[in-house]
Coordinates of C-alpha atoms and ligand atoms in Angstrom, one line a residue:
X41 CA 52.5 38.1 19.1
X42 CA 54.3 35.2 17.5
X43 CA 54.2 34.8 13.5
X44 CA 50.7 34.2 12.0
X45 CA 50.3 32.9 8.6
X46 CA 47.1 34.2 6.8
X47 CA 45.2 32.7 3.7
X48 CA 43.4 35.9 2.3
X49 CA 40.5 34.6 0.4
X50 CA 38.9 37.5 -1.6
X51 CA 42.4 39.3 -2.2
X52 CA 41.7 41.6 -4.8
X53 CA 38.1 43.1 -3.0
X54 CA 38.0 46.1 -0.9
X55 CA 38.4 44.2 2.5
X56 CA 41.1 42.0 0.6
X57 CA 43.0 45.4 -0.5
X58 CA 43.1 46.9 2.8
X59 CA 43.7 43.7 4.6
X60 CA 47.2 43.6 2.7
X61 CA 47.9 47.1 3.9
X62 CA 47.2 46.0 7.5
X63 CA 49.5 43.1 7.3
X64 CA 52.3 44.9 5.4
X65 CA 52.4 47.4 8.5
X66 CA 52.8 44.3 11.0
X67 CA 56.2 42.2 10.3
X68 CA 54.6 39.0 12.6
X69 CA 52.0 39.1 9.9
X70 CA 52.3 37.4 6.7
X71 CA 50.7 35.8 3.9
X72 CA 50.6 32.1 2.8
X73 CA 47.4 31.9 0.7
X74 CA 45.8 34.3 -1.9
X75 CA 42.5 33.4 -3.4
X76 CA 40.4 35.7 -6.1
X77 CA 37.1 34.8 -7.7
X78 CA 38.3 35.6 -11.5
X79 CA 41.0 38.4 -11.5
X80 CA 44.1 37.1 -11.7
X81 CA 46.4 37.0 -8.8
X82 CA 49.3 35.4 -10.0
X83 CA 51.3 38.8 -10.1
X84 CA 50.4 39.6 -6.3
X85 CA 51.3 36.2 -5.2
X86 CA 55.0 36.7 -7.0
X87 CA 55.7 39.9 -5.6
X88 CA 55.0 38.9 -2.3
X89 CA 56.9 35.3 -2.3
X90 CA 53.4 33.7 -1.6
X91 CA 53.3 29.9 -2.6
X92 CA 49.7 29.0 -3.1
X93 CA 47.3 31.0 -5.1
X94 CA 44.3 30.4 -6.4
X95 CA 41.5 32.0 -8.7
X96 CA 37.9 30.5 -8.5
X97 CA 37.6 26.7 -7.7
X98 CA 37.4 25.2 -4.3
X99 CA 38.7 27.6 -1.6
X100 CA 39.1 24.6 0.8
X101 CA 41.8 23.1 -1.7
X102 CA 43.9 26.4 -0.9
X103 CA 43.2 26.1 2.9
X104 CA 44.4 22.4 2.8
X105 CA 47.4 23.2 0.8
X106 CA 48.6 26.0 2.8
X107 CA 47.4 25.3 6.4
X108 CA 47.1 28.5 7.6
X109 CA 47.2 30.1 11.2
X110 CA 44.3 32.4 10.2
X111 CA 42.0 32.6 7.6
X112 CA 40.6 36.0 6.7
X113 CA 37.4 35.4 4.7
X114 CA 36.7 38.2 2.6
X115 CA 35.0 36.6 -0.1
X116 CA 31.8 38.0 -1.4
X117 CA 28.4 36.0 -1.2
X118 CA 27.4 32.3 -0.6
X119 CA 30.8 31.5 -2.3
X120 CA 32.6 32.0 1.1
X121 CA 30.5 29.2 2.9
X122 CA 32.9 26.3 2.3
X123 CA 35.9 28.1 3.7
X124 CA 34.4 29.5 6.6
X125 CA 33.1 26.0 7.4
X126 CA 36.6 24.7 6.8
X127 CA 38.3 27.2 9.3
X128 CA 35.6 26.7 12.4
X129 CA 35.7 22.4 11.8
X130 CA 39.5 22.7 11.4
X131 CA 40.1 24.9 14.8
X132 CA 41.9 27.4 12.6
X133 CA 41.2 31.1 13.7
X134 CA 38.5 32.8 11.3
X135 CA 38.4 36.7 10.6
X136 CA 34.9 37.0 9.0
X137 CA 34.2 39.4 6.8
X138 CA 32.0 37.4 4.5
X139 CA 28.9 37.7 6.3
X140 CA 26.8 35.8 4.0
X141 CA 28.5 32.8 4.8
X142 CA 27.2 33.0 8.5
X143 CA 23.8 34.0 7.3
X144 CA 23.4 30.9 5.2
X145 CA 25.1 28.5 7.3
X146 CA 24.5 29.8 10.8
X147 CA 23.7 26.5 12.5
X148 CA 26.1 24.7 10.5
X149 CA 28.7 27.3 11.4
X150 CA 27.8 26.7 15.3
X151 CA 28.2 23.1 14.9
X152 CA 31.7 23.4 13.3
X153 CA 32.7 26.1 15.9
X154 CA 31.8 24.0 18.6
X155 CA 33.6 20.7 17.3
X156 CA 36.8 22.8 16.1
X157 CA 36.9 24.9 18.9
X158 CA 38.7 28.0 16.9
X159 CA 38.1 31.6 17.2
X160 CA 35.8 33.5 15.3
X161 CA 36.8 37.3 14.9
X162 CA 34.3 39.3 13.2
X163 CA 35.4 42.0 10.8
X164 CA 32.3 43.7 9.9
X165 CA 32.6 46.9 11.7
X166 CA 29.5 46.4 13.7
X167 CA 30.2 43.3 15.1
X168 CA 34.1 44.0 15.7
X169 CA 32.4 46.7 17.8
X170 CA 30.0 44.6 19.7
X171 CA 32.2 42.0 20.4
X172 CA 34.5 44.5 21.8
X173 CA 32.0 45.7 24.0
X174 CA 31.1 42.5 25.2
X175 CA 34.5 41.1 25.9
X176 CA 35.0 40.0 29.4
X177 CA 31.4 40.8 30.3
X178 CA 29.3 37.9 32.1
X179 CA 26.5 36.9 29.5
X180 CA 23.7 37.5 32.1
X181 CA 24.8 41.2 32.5
X182 CA 24.0 41.6 28.5
X183 CA 20.6 43.0 27.9
X184 CA 20.7 43.8 24.3
X185 CA 22.8 45.1 21.4
X186 CA 22.3 47.8 19.4
X187 CA 23.5 47.6 15.4
X188 CA 24.0 51.3 13.7
X189 CA 22.9 51.5 10.1
X190 CA 24.4 54.9 8.3
X191 CA 21.1 54.5 6.4
X192 CA 23.0 54.4 2.8
X193 CA 22.6 56.9 -0.2
X194 CA 18.4 57.0 -0.1
X195 CA 17.9 57.9 3.5
X196 CA 15.7 60.7 3.0
X197 CA 14.4 59.8 -0.6
X198 CA 10.6 59.4 -0.5
X199 CA 9.5 55.9 -1.8
X200 CA 8.2 57.8 -4.9
X201 CA 12.0 59.1 -5.2
X202 CA 13.3 55.5 -5.1
X203 CA 11.5 54.5 -8.2
X204 CA 13.9 56.4 -10.5
X205 CA 17.3 55.7 -8.8
X206 CA 20.1 54.6 -11.0
X207 CA 22.7 52.0 -10.1
X208 CA 25.3 54.9 -10.2
X209 CA 23.0 56.6 -7.4
X210 CA 22.8 53.3 -5.3
X211 CA 26.6 52.7 -5.8
X212 CA 27.1 56.3 -4.1
X213 CA 27.6 55.5 -0.3
X214 CA 27.7 58.5 1.8
X215 CA 30.4 57.2 4.7
X216 CA 31.8 53.7 3.6
X217 CA 33.8 52.8 0.6
X218 CA 33.1 49.2 -0.2
X219 CA 32.8 46.5 -2.9
X220 CA 29.4 47.0 -5.4
X221 CA 27.2 44.3 -3.7
X222 CA 27.7 45.3 -0.3
X223 CA 27.0 49.1 -1.1
X224 CA 23.8 48.3 -3.1
X225 CA 22.8 45.8 0.0
X226 CA 23.8 49.2 2.2
X227 CA 21.2 51.2 0.1
X228 CA 18.4 48.5 0.5
X229 CA 19.1 48.0 4.0
X230 CA 19.2 44.3 3.1
X231 CA 23.1 44.6 4.6
X232 CA 21.4 45.5 8.0
X233 CA 19.1 42.8 7.7
X234 CA 22.4 40.1 7.1
X235 CA 23.9 41.8 9.8
X236 CA 21.0 40.8 12.2
X237 CA 20.9 37.5 11.5
X238 CA 25.0 37.5 11.3
X239 CA 24.9 38.9 15.1
X240 CA 22.5 36.3 16.2
X241 CA 24.5 33.7 15.4
X242 CA 27.9 35.5 16.7
X243 CA 26.4 36.3 20.0
X244 CA 23.9 34.1 20.7
X245 CA 21.2 36.7 21.5
X246 CA 17.4 36.0 20.3
X247 CA 16.6 38.0 17.4
X248 CA 14.2 40.7 19.7
X249 CA 17.4 41.6 21.8
X250 CA 19.0 42.9 18.9
X251 CA 17.9 46.1 17.3
X252 CA 18.9 48.4 14.7
X253 CA 19.1 52.4 14.8
X254 CA 20.0 54.5 11.7
X255 CA 22.9 56.5 12.5
X256 CA 23.9 58.6 9.3
X257 CA 27.5 60.0 10.2
X258 CA 28.5 55.9 11.2
X259 CA 30.8 57.3 14.0
X260 CA 29.3 54.9 16.7
X261 CA 29.8 51.5 15.4
X262 CA 27.3 49.6 17.5
X263 CA 26.3 49.5 21.2
X264 CA 25.8 46.8 24.1
X265 CA 23.1 47.5 26.4
X266 CA 23.9 46.3 29.9
X267 CA 21.2 45.2 32.9
X268 CA 21.8 48.3 34.9
X269 CA 21.1 50.5 32.3
X270 CA 24.5 51.3 31.1
X271 CA 25.5 50.9 27.1
X272 CA 29.0 50.5 25.8
X273 CA 29.6 51.9 22.4
X274 CA 32.6 51.7 19.9
X275 CA 33.3 54.7 18.2
X276 CA 35.8 55.8 15.5
X277 CA 36.1 57.1 11.7
X278 CA 34.4 54.5 9.2
X279 CA 37.4 52.7 8.2
X280 CA 37.6 49.3 7.9
X281 CA 41.2 49.2 8.5
X282 CA 40.5 49.1 12.3
X283 CA 38.2 46.2 12.6
X284 CA 40.4 44.2 9.8
X285 CA 43.3 44.8 11.9
X286 CA 41.6 44.2 15.1
X287 CA 41.0 40.4 13.7
X288 CA 44.4 40.2 12.6
X289 CA 46.3 40.8 15.2
X290 CA 44.1 39.9 18.0
X291 CA 44.1 40.0 20.9
X292 CA 47.2 42.4 20.6
X293 CA 45.5 45.2 19.0
X294 CA 48.1 46.1 16.9
X295 CA 48.7 50.1 16.0
X296 CA 46.9 51.4 12.7
X297 CA 47.6 54.6 10.6
X298 CA 43.7 55.5 11.1
X299 CA 43.4 59.0 13.1
X300 CA 41.6 59.4 16.3
X301 CA 38.3 61.2 16.1
X302 CA 39.1 64.9 16.8
X303 CA 36.2 65.6 19.3
X304 CA 37.0 69.0 19.6
X305 CA 35.8 69.7 16.2
X306 CA 32.5 68.7 17.0
X307 CA 31.1 65.0 16.3
X308 CA 27.4 64.7 15.4
X309 CA 25.6 62.0 17.0
X310 CA 22.1 61.5 15.8
X311 CA 20.0 58.4 15.5
X312 CA 16.6 57.4 14.2
X313 CA 14.4 54.4 13.6
X314 CA 15.1 52.5 10.4
X315 CA 11.7 52.8 8.0
X316 CA 10.5 49.3 7.2
X317 CA 8.2 50.6 4.4
X318 CA 10.6 52.2 2.2
X319 CA 13.4 49.4 2.9
X320 CA 11.1 46.3 3.6
X321 CA 14.1 43.7 3.4
X322 CA 15.3 44.4 6.8
X323 CA 12.1 43.2 8.5
X324 CA 11.8 40.9 5.8
X325 CA 15.2 39.5 6.8
X326 CA 14.4 39.6 10.5
X327 CA 11.5 37.7 9.8
X328 CA 13.7 35.0 7.8
X329 CA 16.0 35.2 10.8
X330 CA 12.9 34.4 13.3
X331 CA 11.8 31.5 11.1
X332 CA 14.7 29.9 11.2
X333 CA 16.0 26.8 9.1
X334 CA 17.2 27.7 5.7
X335 CA 15.1 30.7 5.4
X336 CA 18.1 33.0 6.0
X337 CA 19.8 31.2 3.5
X338 CA 16.8 31.8 1.1
X339 CA 16.9 35.2 2.0
X340 CA 20.6 35.7 1.1
X341 CA 20.2 34.1 -2.2
X342 CA 17.6 35.7 -3.6
X343 CA 19.1 38.9 -2.3
X344 CA 22.4 37.7 -4.2
X345 CA 20.2 37.4 -7.6
X346 CA 18.4 40.4 -7.1
X347 CA 21.2 42.5 -6.5
X348 CA 23.1 41.3 -9.4
X349 CA 20.3 41.7 -11.6
X350 CA 20.1 45.4 -10.6
X351 CA 23.8 45.9 -11.2
X352 CA 23.0 44.4 -14.5
X353 CA 20.4 47.1 -15.3
X354 CA 17.6 44.1 -15.7
X355 CA 15.6 45.3 -12.9
X356 CA 14.8 48.6 -10.9
X357 CA 16.0 49.3 -7.4
X358 CA 12.4 48.9 -6.1
X359 CA 12.3 45.4 -7.7
X360 CA 15.1 44.1 -5.4
X361 CA 12.5 43.5 -2.3
X362 CA 9.7 42.2 -4.0
X363 CA 11.7 39.3 -5.8
X364 CA 13.2 38.4 -2.6
X365 CA 9.9 38.4 -0.8
X366 CA 8.6 36.1 -3.4
X367 CA 11.5 33.8 -3.6
X368 CA 10.9 33.3 0.3
X369 CA 7.5 32.9 0.1
X370 CA 8.0 29.6 -2.1
X371 CA 10.8 28.0 0.0
X372 CA 10.6 25.4 2.1
X373 CA 12.9 26.6 4.9
X374 CA 13.5 23.3 6.0
X375 CA 16.7 22.7 8.0
X376 CA 19.9 21.9 6.6
X377 CA 21.7 18.9 8.2
X378 CA 24.9 19.5 6.2
X379 CA 26.5 21.4 3.6
X380 CA 25.1 19.7 0.6
X381 CA 21.4 20.3 1.8
X382 CA 22.5 23.9 2.3
X383 CA 23.8 24.0 -0.9
X384 CA 20.4 22.6 -2.5
X385 CA 18.5 25.2 -0.4
X386 CA 20.6 27.9 -1.5
X387 CA 20.1 26.7 -5.0
X388 CA 16.1 26.4 -4.6
X389 CA 15.9 29.9 -3.6
X390 CA 18.2 31.1 -6.7
X391 CA 16.0 29.1 -9.1
X392 CA 12.7 30.9 -7.6
X393 CA 14.6 34.5 -8.0
X394 CA 15.7 33.5 -11.1
X395 CA 12.5 32.5 -12.5
X396 CA 10.8 35.5 -11.4
X397 CA 13.3 37.5 -13.3
X398 CA 12.5 35.7 -16.5
X399 CA 8.9 36.7 -15.6
X400 CA 9.5 40.4 -15.1
Ligands
LIG166 N1 34.0 46.5 1.8 C1 33.5 46.8 3.1 O1 34.1 47.7 3.7 C2 32.8 45.8 4.0 C3 32.8 45.8 5.4 C4 31.9 44.9 6.0 C5 31.9 43.5 5.6 N2 32.2 43.3 4.1 C6 32.1 42.1 3.8 O2 33.1 41.5 3.3 C7 32.9 40.7 2.1 C8 33.7 41.6 0.8 O3 33.5 42.4 0.6 P1 33.8 43.7 -0.3 O4 33.6 44.7 -0.5 O5 35.5 43.5 -0.1 O6 33.8 42.8 -1.8 P2 34.3 43.0 -3.2 O7 35.4 44.3 -3.1 O8 33.2 42.9 -4.4 O9 35.3 41.7 -3.4 C9 35.0 40.5 -3.3 C10 36.2 39.6 -3.7 O10 35.7 38.3 -3.0 C11 36.4 37.5 -4.4 N3 35.3 36.4 -4.7 C12 34.2 36.7 -5.4 N4 33.7 35.0 -5.7 C13 34.8 34.3 -5.4 C14 34.8 33.2 -5.3 N5 34.1 32.4 -5.9 N6 36.2 32.3 -4.9 C15 37.1 33.1 -4.3 N7 37.1 34.6 -4.4 C16 35.7 35.2 -4.9 C17 36.4 38.6 -5.5 O11 37.5 38.2 -6.6 P3 37.3 38.9 -7.8 O12 38.1 40.3 -7.5 O13 38.3 38.2 -8.7 O14 36.0 38.9 -8.5 C18 37.1 40.0 -4.5 O15 38.3 39.6 -4.1 C19 31.3 40.7 1.9 O16 31.2 39.8 2.6 C20 31.1 42.0 2.8 O17 29.5 42.2 2.7 C21 32.8 44.3 3.5

């Protein structure tokens, strides 16, 4: 592989730190730009000889300045939208961890990809798995995809038990070690809802052809079902360095330090349907996705407000879903023709969710 200059957005986060580890293992990969939200990164940039570093602000300024070969968008939340659109519009390869940007700006992102023509490489482990199972297959041979969900820390809790769970309980994910927002999203299954919408835009499949199944050990990262009755699955340890490395070294599938599964020790493959009653954000996300327009954007925005409020101790775990549902009921959902309209739709949903927070 020729040298690849990477802009790493969200460098101080869980994905960002693991990406630096992957980059360090590959001399052909280098960092040309680093960005964080509020943590200082000057020392990190200086230690690596990175010329362009930015804390907060407009991420596209950094991208314009450093002109990378590949953008790794590992920012959390709607803040990543501008960078996603920039990479797609400019035909610069995009390794996308920031699922919220594709959920919120799916239509605009597809339009930008059509005009820019760059690669869109998923970093989410489920979507990386599907991407790999689909590679080289004719679209008409694909029946459907199945996204796996660990079920989070509360998989076996009754609704009554969920009333008293704490932030600490929700942050204790059984299989993945991740940043706080996605960890709470995994506990509510909003994360799988976001991934459902992400999959719709990434793979161009109708929602009824995207299924979700709970798989507690997170060994199968997702499956693709084909029209002949076969299903291809992607298996491995739950370790984000694998999908990060796959995207950064694509199409070379660079080596990683992650060990293989030891099948001789026995691997448990259990699957069960998700429970939409205890985890209503999953069906709510599906509904928002099916409605289209800016409903997915509103779902994401209200969920961001609710998760931040839960992490701050302002609401209980079981308040998150009703807050999102109420906000969704109040938005117009009209499609956004450009980024300014999308930002307005995002703000409208945040206002509605914020208003309900004040009322509680
Ligand atoms: N962690 C995982 O295993 C995993 C797996 C699949 C997908 N993802 C997705 O990857 C993304 C990142 O997740 P994470 O777990 O790495 O989150 P995280 O640990 O909370 O890190 C988030 C990163 O985003 C930065 N950031 C926040 N707001 C920003 C802004 N306005 N401008 C620039 N940077 C900003 C943060 O900077 P500061 O440190 O300065 O706040 C931090 O570097 C999320 O979309 C998540 O859903 C994560």
